[in-house]
Amino acid sequence: MARNLHVARVWQIEYEYPGMYGGDRQDVFYDILTMFEVDNSAEDAYTDDFEIARSGLQQLRKHISEQDETFRQNAEEFYSCLAKVGMKREKFIEVLDCLINGSDQSDAYVHVSWF
């Protein structure tokens, strides 16, 4: 059964689908967060519910979209991760945009779930 990434919009929990699904993409998402040292509460790639610092996601988006020095240092590994799941850089940026903008803006953390 495929697992989809979901983001909680508010504490009342309104799920939105930002465009990632499946165990392989769950692994890739975690690997990219780790690669760019994005603050999050996941214990490992298989943590179903966790929080990510919104500022960390914003910084990650900036690195990837601007292809700055931090991105260039990780570019080969980043593209390798995306290639494993057939995803393009632009699509990953769309996922980040959904997580950043589609979640509760009053919370410094983005609450995500895989189910």
GROMACS .gro file of C-alpha atoms in nm:
model
  115
    1MET     CA    1   0.000   0.000   0.000
    2ALA     CA    2   0.136   0.341  -0.096
    3ARG     CA    3   0.198   0.592   0.180
    4ASN     CA    4   0.124   0.961   0.115
    5LEU     CA    5   0.281   1.263   0.279
    6HIS     CA    6   0.020   1.490   0.443
    7VAL     CA    7   0.054   1.826   0.612
    8ALA     CA    8  -0.168   1.944   0.897
    9ARG     CA    9  -0.306   2.290   0.814
   10VAL     CA   10  -0.429   2.374   1.166
   11TRP     CA   11  -0.443   2.199   1.501
   12GLN     CA   12  -0.798   2.094   1.415
   13ILE     CA   13  -0.619   1.883   1.153
   14GLU     CA   14  -0.715   1.947   0.795
   15TYR     CA   15  -0.497   1.730   0.576
   16GLU     CA   16  -0.367   1.850   0.245
   17TYR     CA   17  -0.176   1.639  -0.007
   18PRO     CA   18   0.144   1.817  -0.119
   19GLY     CA   19   0.235   1.565  -0.390
   20MET     CA   20   0.456   1.299  -0.231
   21TYR     CA   21   0.352   0.939  -0.186
   22GLY     CA   22   0.506   0.599  -0.130
   23GLY     CA   23   0.771   0.457   0.098
   24ASP     CA   24   1.052   0.542  -0.144
   25ARG     CA   25   0.952   0.909  -0.144
   26GLN     CA   26   0.925   0.903   0.235
   27ASP     CA   27   1.288   0.784   0.243
   28VAL     CA   28   1.397   1.051  -0.006
   29PHE     CA   29   1.215   1.328   0.181
   30TYR     CA   30   1.388   1.231   0.506
   31ASP     CA   31   1.725   1.197   0.332
   32ILE     CA   32   1.696   1.548   0.186
   33LEU     CA   33   1.597   1.697   0.522
   34THR     CA   34   1.900   1.527   0.674
   35MET     CA   35   2.130   1.624   0.387
   36PHE     CA   36   2.050   1.993   0.435
   37GLU     CA   37   2.034   1.966   0.817
   38VAL     CA   38   1.671   2.079   0.841
   39ASP     CA   39   1.552   2.076   1.203
   40ASN     CA   40   1.279   1.814   1.249
   41SER     CA   41   1.155   1.569   1.511
   42ALA     CA   42   1.162   1.250   1.300
   43GLU     CA   43   1.358   0.969   1.461
   44ASP     CA   44   1.428   0.812   1.122
   45ALA     CA   45   1.291   0.789   0.767
   46TYR     CA   46   1.001   0.574   0.886
   47THR     CA   47   0.859   0.815   1.145
   48ASP     CA   48   0.495   0.864   1.044
   49ASP     CA   49   0.417   1.186   1.233
   50PHE     CA   50   0.670   1.459   1.300
   51GLU     CA   51   0.735   1.831   1.299
   52ILE     CA   52   0.968   2.036   1.082
   53ALA     CA   53   1.080   2.389   1.164
   54ARG     CA   54   0.909   2.619   0.913
   55SER     CA   55   1.224   2.832   0.898
   56GLY     CA   56   1.423   2.521   0.805
   57LEU     CA   57   1.186   2.441   0.519
   58GLN     CA   58   1.206   2.801   0.400
   59GLN     CA   59   1.585   2.788   0.409
   60LEU     CA   60   1.584   2.453   0.225
   61ARG     CA   61   1.358   2.599  -0.042
   62LYS     CA   62   1.594   2.896  -0.080
   63HIS     CA   63   1.900   2.670  -0.115
   64ILE     CA   64   1.731   2.455  -0.380
   65SER     CA   65   1.560   2.730  -0.579
   66GLU     CA   66   1.862   2.962  -0.583
   67GLN     CA   67   2.111   2.675  -0.622
   68ASP     CA   68   2.345   2.851  -0.381
   69GLU     CA   69   2.675   2.723  -0.242
   70THR     CA   70   2.503   2.498   0.015
   71PHE     CA   71   2.298   2.345  -0.263
   72ARG     CA   72   2.598   2.299  -0.490
   73GLN     CA   73   2.780   2.112  -0.211
   74ASN     CA   74   2.488   1.865  -0.197
   75ALA     CA   75   2.368   1.879  -0.559
   76GLU     CA   76   2.494   1.538  -0.671
   77GLU     CA   77   2.338   1.359  -0.373
   78PHE     CA   78   2.019   1.569  -0.400
   79TYR     CA   79   1.966   1.486  -0.767
   80SER     CA   80   2.050   1.121  -0.699
   81CYS     CA   81   1.778   1.109  -0.433
   82LEU     CA   82   1.522   1.265  -0.662
   83ALA     CA   83   1.619   1.032  -0.949
   84LYS     CA   84   1.539   0.730  -0.728
   85VAL     CA   85   1.173   0.836  -0.727
   86GLY     CA   86   1.151   1.003  -1.068
   87MET     CA   87   1.103   1.352  -0.928
   88LYS     CA   88   1.235   1.678  -1.071
   89ARG     CA   89   1.378   1.964  -0.868
   90GLU     CA   90   1.083   2.188  -0.962
   91LYS     CA   91   0.833   1.933  -0.830
   92PHE     CA   92   1.022   1.905  -0.501
   93ILE     CA   93   1.009   2.285  -0.470
   94GLU     CA   94   0.630   2.262  -0.520
   95VAL     CA   95   0.613   2.011  -0.234
   96LEU     CA   96   0.811   2.248  -0.012
   97ASP     CA   97   0.581   2.536  -0.110
   98CYS     CA   98   0.278   2.330  -0.010
   99LEU     CA   99   0.434   2.239   0.324
  100ILE     CA  100   0.541   2.597   0.396
  101ASN     CA  101   0.228   2.776   0.274
  102GLY     CA  102  -0.039   2.510   0.319
  103SER     CA  103   0.021   2.458   0.689
  104ASP     CA  104  -0.087   2.659   0.995
  105GLN     CA  105   0.098   2.990   0.955
  106SER     CA  106   0.062   3.071   1.325
  107ASP     CA  107   0.285   2.775   1.415
  108ALA     CA  108   0.665   2.785   1.383
  109TYR     CA  109   0.656   2.413   1.303
  110VAL     CA  110   0.498   2.229   1.014
  111HIS     CA  111   0.323   1.911   1.127
  112VAL     CA  112   0.343   1.631   0.871
  113SER     CA  113   0.208   1.277   0.858
  114TRP     CA  114   0.264   0.983   0.629
  115PHE     CA  115  -0.033   0.744   0.600
   0.00000   0.00000   0.00000
